[in-house]
XYZ file of C-alpha atoms in Angstrom:
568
model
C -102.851 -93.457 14.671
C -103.935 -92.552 11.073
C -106.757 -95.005 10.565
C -109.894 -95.199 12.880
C -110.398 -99.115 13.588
C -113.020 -101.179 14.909
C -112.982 -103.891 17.240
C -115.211 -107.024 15.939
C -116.722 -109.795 17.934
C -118.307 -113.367 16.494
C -119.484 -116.033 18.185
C -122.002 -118.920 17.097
C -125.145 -118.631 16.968
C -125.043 -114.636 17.777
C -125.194 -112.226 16.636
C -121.694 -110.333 15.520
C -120.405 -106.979 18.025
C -118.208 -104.084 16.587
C -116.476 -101.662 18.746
C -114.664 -98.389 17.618
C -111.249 -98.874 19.647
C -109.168 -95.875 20.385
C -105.534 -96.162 21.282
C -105.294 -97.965 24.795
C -104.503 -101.023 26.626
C -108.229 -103.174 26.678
C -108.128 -106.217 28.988
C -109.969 -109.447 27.804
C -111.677 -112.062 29.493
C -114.810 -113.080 31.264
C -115.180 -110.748 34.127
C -117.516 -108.150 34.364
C -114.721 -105.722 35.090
C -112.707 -106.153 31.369
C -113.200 -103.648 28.464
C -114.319 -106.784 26.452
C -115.728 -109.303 27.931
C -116.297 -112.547 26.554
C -118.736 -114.544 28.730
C -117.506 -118.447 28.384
C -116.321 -121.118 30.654
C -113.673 -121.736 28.066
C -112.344 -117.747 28.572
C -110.272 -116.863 31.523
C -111.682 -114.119 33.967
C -108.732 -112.046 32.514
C -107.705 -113.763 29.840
C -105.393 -111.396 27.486
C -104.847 -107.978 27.083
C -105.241 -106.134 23.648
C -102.904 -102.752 22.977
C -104.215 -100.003 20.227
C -101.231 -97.860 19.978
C -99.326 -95.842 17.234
C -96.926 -98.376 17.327
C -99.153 -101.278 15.840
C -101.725 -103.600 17.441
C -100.579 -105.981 19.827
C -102.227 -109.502 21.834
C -100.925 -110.728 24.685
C -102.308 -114.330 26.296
C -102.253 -113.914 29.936
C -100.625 -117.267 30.319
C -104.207 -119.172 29.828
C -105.054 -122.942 30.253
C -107.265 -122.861 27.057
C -104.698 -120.240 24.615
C -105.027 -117.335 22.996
C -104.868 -118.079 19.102
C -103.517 -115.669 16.474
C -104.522 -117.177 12.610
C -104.815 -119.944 14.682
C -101.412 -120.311 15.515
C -101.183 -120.089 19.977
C -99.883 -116.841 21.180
C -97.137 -117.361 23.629
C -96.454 -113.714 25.016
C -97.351 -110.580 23.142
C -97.502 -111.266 19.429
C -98.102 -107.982 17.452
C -100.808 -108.598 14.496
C -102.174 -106.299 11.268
C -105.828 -105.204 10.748
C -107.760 -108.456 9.105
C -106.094 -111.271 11.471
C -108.424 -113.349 13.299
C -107.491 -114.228 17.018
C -109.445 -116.465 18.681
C -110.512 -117.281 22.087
C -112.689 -119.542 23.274
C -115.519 -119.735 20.941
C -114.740 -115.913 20.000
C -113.482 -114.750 16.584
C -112.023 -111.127 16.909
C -110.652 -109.107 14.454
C -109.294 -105.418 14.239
C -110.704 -103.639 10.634
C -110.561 -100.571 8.969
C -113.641 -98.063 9.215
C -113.756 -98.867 5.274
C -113.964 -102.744 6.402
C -116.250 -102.176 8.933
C -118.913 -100.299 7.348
C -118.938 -103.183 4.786
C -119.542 -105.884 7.144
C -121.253 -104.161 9.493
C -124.677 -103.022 8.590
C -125.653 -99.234 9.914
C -123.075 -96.287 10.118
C -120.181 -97.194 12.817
C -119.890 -94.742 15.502
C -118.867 -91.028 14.596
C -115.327 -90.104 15.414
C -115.153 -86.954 18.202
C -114.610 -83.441 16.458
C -110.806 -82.353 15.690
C -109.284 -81.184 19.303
C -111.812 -82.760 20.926
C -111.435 -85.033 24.397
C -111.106 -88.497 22.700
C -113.834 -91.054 23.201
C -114.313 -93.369 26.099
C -113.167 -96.883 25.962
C -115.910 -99.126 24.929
C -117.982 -99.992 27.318
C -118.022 -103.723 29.096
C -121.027 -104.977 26.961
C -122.321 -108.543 27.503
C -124.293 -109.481 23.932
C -128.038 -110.058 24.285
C -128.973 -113.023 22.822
C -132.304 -113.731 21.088
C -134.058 -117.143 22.205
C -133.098 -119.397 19.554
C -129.366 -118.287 20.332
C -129.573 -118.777 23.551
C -131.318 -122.311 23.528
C -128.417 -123.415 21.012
C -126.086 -122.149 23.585
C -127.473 -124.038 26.414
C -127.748 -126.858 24.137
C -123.978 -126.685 23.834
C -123.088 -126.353 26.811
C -125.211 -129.470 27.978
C -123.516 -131.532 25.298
C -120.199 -130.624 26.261
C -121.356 -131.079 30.143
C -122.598 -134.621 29.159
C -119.476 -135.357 27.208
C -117.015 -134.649 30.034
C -119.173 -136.654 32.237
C -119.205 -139.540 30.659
C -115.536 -139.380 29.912
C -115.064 -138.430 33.696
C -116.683 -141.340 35.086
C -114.981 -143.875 32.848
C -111.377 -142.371 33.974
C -112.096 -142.328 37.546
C -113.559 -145.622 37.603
C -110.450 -147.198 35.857
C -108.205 -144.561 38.359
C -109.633 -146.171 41.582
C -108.068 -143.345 43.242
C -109.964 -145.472 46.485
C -107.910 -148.300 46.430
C -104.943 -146.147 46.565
C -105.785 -144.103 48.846
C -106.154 -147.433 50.722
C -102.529 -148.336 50.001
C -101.304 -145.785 52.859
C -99.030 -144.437 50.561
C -98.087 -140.352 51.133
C -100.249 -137.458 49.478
C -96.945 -136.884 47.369
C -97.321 -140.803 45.549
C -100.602 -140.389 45.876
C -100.429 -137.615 43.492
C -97.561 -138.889 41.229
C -99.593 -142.087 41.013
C -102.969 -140.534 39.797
C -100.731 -138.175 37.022
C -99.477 -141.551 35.672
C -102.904 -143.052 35.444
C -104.628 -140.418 34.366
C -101.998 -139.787 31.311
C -102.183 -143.778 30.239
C -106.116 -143.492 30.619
C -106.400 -140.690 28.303
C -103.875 -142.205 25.920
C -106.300 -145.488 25.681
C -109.399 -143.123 24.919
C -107.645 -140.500 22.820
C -109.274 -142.044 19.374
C -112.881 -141.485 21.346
C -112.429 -137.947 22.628
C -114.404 -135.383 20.138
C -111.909 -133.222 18.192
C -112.759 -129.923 20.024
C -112.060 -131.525 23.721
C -108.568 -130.671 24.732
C -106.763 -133.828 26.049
C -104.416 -131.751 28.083
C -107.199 -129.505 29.421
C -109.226 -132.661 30.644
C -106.615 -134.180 32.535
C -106.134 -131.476 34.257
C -110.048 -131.563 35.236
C -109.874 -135.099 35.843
C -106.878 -135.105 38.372
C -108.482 -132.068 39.852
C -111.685 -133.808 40.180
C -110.238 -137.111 41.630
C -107.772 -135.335 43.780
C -107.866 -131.847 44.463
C -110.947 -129.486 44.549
C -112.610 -129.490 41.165
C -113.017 -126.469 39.765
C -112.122 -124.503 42.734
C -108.350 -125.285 42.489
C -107.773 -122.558 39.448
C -109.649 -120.182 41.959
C -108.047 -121.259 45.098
C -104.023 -120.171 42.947
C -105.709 -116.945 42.034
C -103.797 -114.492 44.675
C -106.690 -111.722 43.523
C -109.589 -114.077 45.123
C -110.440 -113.764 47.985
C -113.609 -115.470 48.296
C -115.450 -118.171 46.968
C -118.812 -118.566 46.612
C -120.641 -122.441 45.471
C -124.410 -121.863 44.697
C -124.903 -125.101 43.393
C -122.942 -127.075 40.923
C -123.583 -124.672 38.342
C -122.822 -121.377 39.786
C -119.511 -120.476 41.428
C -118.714 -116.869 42.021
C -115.960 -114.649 43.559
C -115.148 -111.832 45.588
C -112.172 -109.927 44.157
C -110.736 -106.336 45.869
C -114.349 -106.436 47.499
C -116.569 -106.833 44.381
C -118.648 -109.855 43.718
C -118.445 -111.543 40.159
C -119.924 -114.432 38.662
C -117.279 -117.096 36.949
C -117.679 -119.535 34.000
C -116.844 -122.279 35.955
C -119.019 -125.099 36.781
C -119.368 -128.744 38.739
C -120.243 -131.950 36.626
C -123.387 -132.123 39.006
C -124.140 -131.771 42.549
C -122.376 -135.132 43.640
C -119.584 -133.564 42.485
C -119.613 -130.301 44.872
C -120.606 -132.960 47.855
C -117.281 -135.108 47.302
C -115.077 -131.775 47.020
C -116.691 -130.918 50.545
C -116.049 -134.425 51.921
C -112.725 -133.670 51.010
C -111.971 -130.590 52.627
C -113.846 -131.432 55.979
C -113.084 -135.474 56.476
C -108.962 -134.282 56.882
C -110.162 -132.496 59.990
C -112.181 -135.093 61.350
C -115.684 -133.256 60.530
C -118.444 -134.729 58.592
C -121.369 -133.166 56.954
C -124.795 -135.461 55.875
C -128.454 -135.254 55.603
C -128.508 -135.675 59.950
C -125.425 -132.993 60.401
C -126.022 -130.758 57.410
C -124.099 -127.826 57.467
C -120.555 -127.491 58.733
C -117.304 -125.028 59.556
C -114.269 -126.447 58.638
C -110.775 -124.972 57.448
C -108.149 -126.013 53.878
C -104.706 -126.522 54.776
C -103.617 -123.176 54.531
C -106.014 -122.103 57.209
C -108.959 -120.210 54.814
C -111.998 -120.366 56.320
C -115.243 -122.968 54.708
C -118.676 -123.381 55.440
C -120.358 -125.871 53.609
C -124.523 -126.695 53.820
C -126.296 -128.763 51.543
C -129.849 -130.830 51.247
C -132.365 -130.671 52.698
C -131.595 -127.264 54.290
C -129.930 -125.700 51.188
C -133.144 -125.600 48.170
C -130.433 -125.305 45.358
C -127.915 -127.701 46.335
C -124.775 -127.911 48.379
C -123.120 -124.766 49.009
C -119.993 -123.993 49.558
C -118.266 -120.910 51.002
C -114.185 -120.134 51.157
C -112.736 -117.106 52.688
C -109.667 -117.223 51.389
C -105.944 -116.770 53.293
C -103.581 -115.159 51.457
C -100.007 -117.286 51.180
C -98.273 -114.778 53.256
C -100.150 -113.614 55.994
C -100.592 -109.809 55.708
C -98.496 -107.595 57.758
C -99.110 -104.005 59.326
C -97.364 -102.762 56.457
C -100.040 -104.394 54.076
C -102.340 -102.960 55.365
C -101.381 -99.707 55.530
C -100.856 -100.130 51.864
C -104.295 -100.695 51.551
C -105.917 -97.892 52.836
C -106.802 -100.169 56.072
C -105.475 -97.867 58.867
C -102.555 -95.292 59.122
C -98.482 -95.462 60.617
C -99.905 -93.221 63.300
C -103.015 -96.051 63.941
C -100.411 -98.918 64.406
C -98.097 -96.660 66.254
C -101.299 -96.170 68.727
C -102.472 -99.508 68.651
C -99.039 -101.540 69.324
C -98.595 -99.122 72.402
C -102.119 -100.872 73.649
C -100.787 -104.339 72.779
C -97.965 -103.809 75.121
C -99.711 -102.071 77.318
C -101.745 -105.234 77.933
C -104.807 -103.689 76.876
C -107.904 -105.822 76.240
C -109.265 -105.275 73.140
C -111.800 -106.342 70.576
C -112.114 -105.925 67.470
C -115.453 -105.585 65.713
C -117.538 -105.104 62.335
C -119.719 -106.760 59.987
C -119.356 -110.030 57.906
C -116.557 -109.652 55.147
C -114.835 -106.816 56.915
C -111.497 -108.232 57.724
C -111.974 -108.695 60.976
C -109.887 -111.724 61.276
C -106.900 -110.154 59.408
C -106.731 -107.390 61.726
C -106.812 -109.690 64.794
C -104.083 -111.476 63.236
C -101.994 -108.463 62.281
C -102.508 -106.755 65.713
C -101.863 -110.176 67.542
C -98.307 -109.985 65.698
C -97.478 -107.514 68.318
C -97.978 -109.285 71.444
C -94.007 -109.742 72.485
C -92.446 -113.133 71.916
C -91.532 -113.988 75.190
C -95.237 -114.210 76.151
C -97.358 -117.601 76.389
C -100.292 -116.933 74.142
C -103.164 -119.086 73.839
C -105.783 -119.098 70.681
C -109.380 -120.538 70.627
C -111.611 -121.138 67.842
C -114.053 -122.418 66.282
C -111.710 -123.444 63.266
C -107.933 -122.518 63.387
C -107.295 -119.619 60.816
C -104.834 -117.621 63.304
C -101.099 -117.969 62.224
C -98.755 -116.061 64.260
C -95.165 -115.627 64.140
C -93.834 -115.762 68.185
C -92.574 -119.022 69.053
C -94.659 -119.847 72.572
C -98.171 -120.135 70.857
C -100.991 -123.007 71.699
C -103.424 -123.500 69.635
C -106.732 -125.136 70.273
C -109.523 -125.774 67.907
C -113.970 -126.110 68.828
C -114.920 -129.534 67.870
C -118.314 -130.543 66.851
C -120.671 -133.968 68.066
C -120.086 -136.958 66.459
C -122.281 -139.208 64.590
C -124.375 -140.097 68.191
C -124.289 -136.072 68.813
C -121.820 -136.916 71.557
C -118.274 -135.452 72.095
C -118.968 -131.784 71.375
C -116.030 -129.536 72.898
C -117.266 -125.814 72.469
C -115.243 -122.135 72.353
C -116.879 -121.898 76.223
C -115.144 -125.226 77.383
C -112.142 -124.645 75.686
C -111.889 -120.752 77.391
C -112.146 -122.373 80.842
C -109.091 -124.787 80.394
C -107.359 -122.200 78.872
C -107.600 -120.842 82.109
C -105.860 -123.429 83.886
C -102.828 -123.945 80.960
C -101.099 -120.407 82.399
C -101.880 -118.242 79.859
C -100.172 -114.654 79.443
C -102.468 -113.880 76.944
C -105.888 -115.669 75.466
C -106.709 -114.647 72.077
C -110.403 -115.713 70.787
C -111.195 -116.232 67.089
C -114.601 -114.743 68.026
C -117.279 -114.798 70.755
C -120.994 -115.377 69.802
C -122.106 -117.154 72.899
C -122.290 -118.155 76.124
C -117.850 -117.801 75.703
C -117.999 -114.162 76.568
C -118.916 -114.601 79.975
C -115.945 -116.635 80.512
C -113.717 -114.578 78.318
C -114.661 -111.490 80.470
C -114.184 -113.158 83.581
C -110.626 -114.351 81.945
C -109.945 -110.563 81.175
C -110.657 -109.386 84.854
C -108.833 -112.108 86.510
C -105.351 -111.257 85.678
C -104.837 -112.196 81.706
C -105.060 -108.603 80.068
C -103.976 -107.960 77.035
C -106.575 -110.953 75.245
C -108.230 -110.333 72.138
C -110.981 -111.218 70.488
C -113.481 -110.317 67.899
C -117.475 -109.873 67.740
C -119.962 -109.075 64.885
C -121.020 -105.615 65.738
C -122.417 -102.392 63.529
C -120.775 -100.241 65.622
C -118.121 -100.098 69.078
C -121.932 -99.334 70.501
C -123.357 -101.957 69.344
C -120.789 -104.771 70.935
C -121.860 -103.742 74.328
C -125.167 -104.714 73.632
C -124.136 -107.634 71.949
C -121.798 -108.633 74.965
C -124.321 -108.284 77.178
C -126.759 -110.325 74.988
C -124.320 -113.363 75.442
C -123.462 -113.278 78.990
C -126.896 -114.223 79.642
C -126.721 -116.712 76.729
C -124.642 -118.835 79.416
C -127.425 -119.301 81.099
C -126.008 -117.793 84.204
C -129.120 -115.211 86.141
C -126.880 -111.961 86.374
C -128.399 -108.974 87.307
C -127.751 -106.083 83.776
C -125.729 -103.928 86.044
C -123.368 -106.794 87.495
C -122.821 -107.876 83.673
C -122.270 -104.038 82.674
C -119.577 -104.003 85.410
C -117.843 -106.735 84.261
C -117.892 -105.558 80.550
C -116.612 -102.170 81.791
C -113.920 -103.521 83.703
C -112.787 -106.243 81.237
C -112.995 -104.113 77.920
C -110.185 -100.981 77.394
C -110.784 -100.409 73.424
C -112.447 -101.274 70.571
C -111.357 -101.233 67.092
C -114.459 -100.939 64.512
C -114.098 -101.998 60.990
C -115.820 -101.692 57.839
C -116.538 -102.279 54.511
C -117.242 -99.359 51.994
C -118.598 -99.473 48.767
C -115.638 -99.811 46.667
C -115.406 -103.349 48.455
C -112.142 -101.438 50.411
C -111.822 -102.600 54.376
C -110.991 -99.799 56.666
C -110.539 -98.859 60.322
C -113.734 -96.634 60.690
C -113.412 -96.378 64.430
C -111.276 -96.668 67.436
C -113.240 -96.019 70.761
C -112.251 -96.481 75.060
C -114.327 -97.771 77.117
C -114.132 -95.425 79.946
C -116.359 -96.972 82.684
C -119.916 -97.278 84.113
C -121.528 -94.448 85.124
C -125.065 -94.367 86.468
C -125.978 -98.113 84.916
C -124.296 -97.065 81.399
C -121.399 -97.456 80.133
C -118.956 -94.228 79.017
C -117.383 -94.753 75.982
C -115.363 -92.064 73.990
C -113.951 -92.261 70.810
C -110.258 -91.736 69.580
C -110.117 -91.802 66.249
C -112.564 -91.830 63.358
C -113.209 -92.297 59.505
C -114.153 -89.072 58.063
C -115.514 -89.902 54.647
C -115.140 -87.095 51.700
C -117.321 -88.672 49.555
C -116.022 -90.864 45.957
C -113.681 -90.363 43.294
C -114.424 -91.035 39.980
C -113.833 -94.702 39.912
C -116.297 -95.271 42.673
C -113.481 -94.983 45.664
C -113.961 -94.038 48.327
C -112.201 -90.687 49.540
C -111.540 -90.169 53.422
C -109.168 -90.425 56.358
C -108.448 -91.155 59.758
C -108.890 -88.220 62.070
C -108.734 -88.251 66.062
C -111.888 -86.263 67.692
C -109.562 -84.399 70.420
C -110.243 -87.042 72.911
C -106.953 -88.608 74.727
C -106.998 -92.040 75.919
C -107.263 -92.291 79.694
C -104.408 -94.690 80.132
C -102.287 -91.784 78.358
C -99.851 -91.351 81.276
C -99.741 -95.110 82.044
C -98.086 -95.372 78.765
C -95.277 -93.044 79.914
C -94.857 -94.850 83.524
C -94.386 -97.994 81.519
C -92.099 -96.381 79.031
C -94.185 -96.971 75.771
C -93.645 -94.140 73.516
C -96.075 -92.680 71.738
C -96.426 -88.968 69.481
C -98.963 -87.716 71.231
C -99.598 -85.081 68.572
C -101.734 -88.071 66.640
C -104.448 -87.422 69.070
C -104.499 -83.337 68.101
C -107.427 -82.459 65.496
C -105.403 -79.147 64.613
C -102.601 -81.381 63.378
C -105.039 -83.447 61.206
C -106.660 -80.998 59.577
């Protein structure tokens, strides 16, 4: 490319960016993560993508609710455009100029171009504009005008939609639906003449049915395959965990009535309620991702609202071997235990994926087998055909009716299980779930919060004598040597990546402690240089004790995956 162009950046009320671009692909949007970001509610967190190349210059909208404009004409797909056009988005003005152009509208030299045969220069840098005061406080003062203008349209629409009274009507969730589209269209019609000129008719019923109906704000999120988590701090701060990192969005609630009617709406389906005398709850969406929801007086700043998300399609060994979570010969190793009827938890700290990997290894149990899951709310979905599923329930409004994990492990007991399978244990459950693993139901599986395979024990131990029963530390180390053949450790690195960091046997008791060996281990290399993490799987040398009951049974396994020399 002949010319040397800069990237240009204007907003109201701030002051105006220029970036030297070289040739390169530059995603746009709100997210920390883009080459440009353009902090807005209005902006997508990837909201187009801008190509530099000998070829031309090229935008392309990333199929956006609010539009990419080009001359302020919408951009449907990727529209090339010359040096000089404006394309907006959002409140953002950008334009591609000439160095010539750009030294006359930008005051101060632009940046100097790298010496002949020289590495070319870095993109530019994600740069969010600092603003001065005044700036700012016109920006707030924007925002709260647009805030109070969607209210106040908001409230008028879903008074005259009643969505109450047709609720009421016991009609399905389908008419429901169809029904509140209809109304919501005529509404808007009525009111068009009163709407201010920059509020996008189309864009607001879309906020109004997703208010009245669905989740608010959230439902945008919730469609986004590349969230997995979402985080409500308040009715004016959502953010989100995507591929591990934490970012904040532009997205916001009308006011914190409106985050308290999107939780009655997720937890009163499920027969759970949440109020100033029960004010914090677990509950689950439809698709089985997990919510916690606590709000006043125990939350300071509001209600809050947490979402681990499920993804559509459950992930599958192969997934996560894709990922970087464990290896062919890992699954290979662990499947063998499966069918070996081995009892096994799996452990790690919040966020680490614990629950996927219980529901990936689960997907090996064979499908003849009567399997029985317990928890606290149902996020399990597995794929054999003879599967019971029983879900915690909390005390009503008199505080009576509780059923807890503990109750619901003891009639498990009695429903002829083959295999139990526990959401997690935190409690007084694990005495009961031990006493289920030594009394004829191996192969369960469960999870705990743990640091380390190490650390479980101690934790198990800690909640057998949270049931309140007076057992002596060595009877309760015999039982969790008995009950427990392996644990699979998980983690969460830096780069936000989940990984199996460690699989360790436990051997036995010996002398009041328990022997525990490990199998296989993360060895991390250190970081590439996008952060990364760099490492692998490697076994230490030891060989699982039940090694030759695989081969009595018939389970094949390579046994060379246990061999250091073979690793290295």
């Amino acid at each position: 490319m002949a010319d040397d162009f800069f990237l240009q950046i204007a907003r109201p009320g701030k002051a105006e960016r220029s970036f030297r671009v070289e040739p390169g692909v530059y995603p746009i949007g709100s997210d920390a993560e883009n080459l440009v970001v353009l902090p807005d509610s209005a902006v997508n967190w990837r909201h187009a993508v801008l190509s530099v190349g000998d070829d031309g210059l090229y935008i392309e909208d990333l199929m956006t609710d609010h539009g990419t404009l080009l001359d302020e004409a919408r951009v449907t797909g990727r529209r090339r455009f010359f040096p000089g056009q404006t394309v907006r988005i959002g409140p953002y003005s950008m334009k591609i100029v000439t160095a010539d152009q750009a030294a006359r509208a930008v005051q101060g030299a632009p940046p100097a171009p790298p010496p002949a045969g020289g590495p070319p220069a870095p993109p530019p840098e994600p740069a969010t504009p600092q603003e001065d005061p005044t700036a700012q406080r016109a920006r707030q003062e924007e925002e709260q005008r647009r805030r109070s203008i969607r209210r106040q349209i908001q409230n008028e629409l879903l008074q005259r939609l009643d969505i109450k009274r047709l609720a009421a009507g016991r009609i399905d969730e389908k008419d429901l639906r169809r029904r509140a589209q209809e109304h919501i269209r005529e509404i808007i019609r009525d009111v068009r003449d009163r709407l201010p000129a920059d509020i996008d008719s189309e864009q607001l019923g879309k906020e109004v049915y997703d208010e009245a109906i669905g989740l608010g704000p959230l439902e945008d999120l919730l469609a986004d395959p590349e969230v997995t988590e979402i985080m409500v701090n308040g009715c004016e701060k959502v953010y989100i965990e995507r591929r591990g990192k934490i970012y904040m969005t532009g997205k916001t609630f009308l006011d914190d009535d409106s985050v308290l009617a999107v939780i009655e709406r997720i937890v009163s389906p499920i027969g759970r309620r949440i109020d100033e005398s029960q004010p914090y709850v677990d509950a689950r969406l439809a698709d089985g991702s997990r919510v916690n929801a606590i709000i006043h007086p125990l939350s300071l700043i509001g209600p809050c609202l947490t979402i681990r998300k499920f993804a559509k399609d459950p992930f599958t060994k192969d997934d996560l071997i894709r990922f970087g979570t464990w290896t062919p010969g890992i699954v290979d190793f662990i499947r063998a235990c499966v069918l070996l009827r081995k009892n096994m938890i799996i452990s790690g700290g919040t966020g680490s994926g614990k629950t996927t990997l219980l529901n990936v290894i689960s997907s090996f149990i064979p499908p003849g087998e009567r399997i029985i899951t317990i928890e606290d709310a149902a996020e399990l979905r597995m794929s054999q055909p003879h599967v019971i599923r029983l879900e915690a329930r909390p005390p009503n409004i008199e505080g009576k009716g509780a059923v807890t994990i503990r109750d619901l492990v003891r009639n498990a007991l009695r429903m002829r299980p083959d295999r139990i399978v526990v959401g997690e244990v935190r409690g007084g459950e694990a005495l009961d779930m031990l006493q289920a693993m030594n009394t004829g139901h191996e192969g369960s599986l469960t999870t705990v919060h743990a640091n380390s395979p190490r650390d479980v024990i101690s934790r198990l131990e800690t909640m057998v004598l949270m049931s309140g029963m007076e057992l002596p530390l060595r009877a309760i180390r015999e039982q969790v040597g008995a009950a427990i053949h392996l644990i699979v450790h998980e983690a969460r690195f830096s780069d936000g990546t989940r990984k199996v960091s460690r699989i360790t046997e436990v051997v036995g008791l010996e002398s009041d402690q328990i022997t525990m060996q490990d199998i296989f281990t993360f060895e991390q290399r250190g970081l590439d240089v996008r952060g990364r993490v760099l490492g692998r799987m490697v076994p230490t040398g030891s060989v699982p004790t039940f090694v030759e009951e695989m081969k009595t049974r018939g389970i094949q396994i390579d046994h060379t995956i246990f061999d250091p020399a073979r690793a290295a």
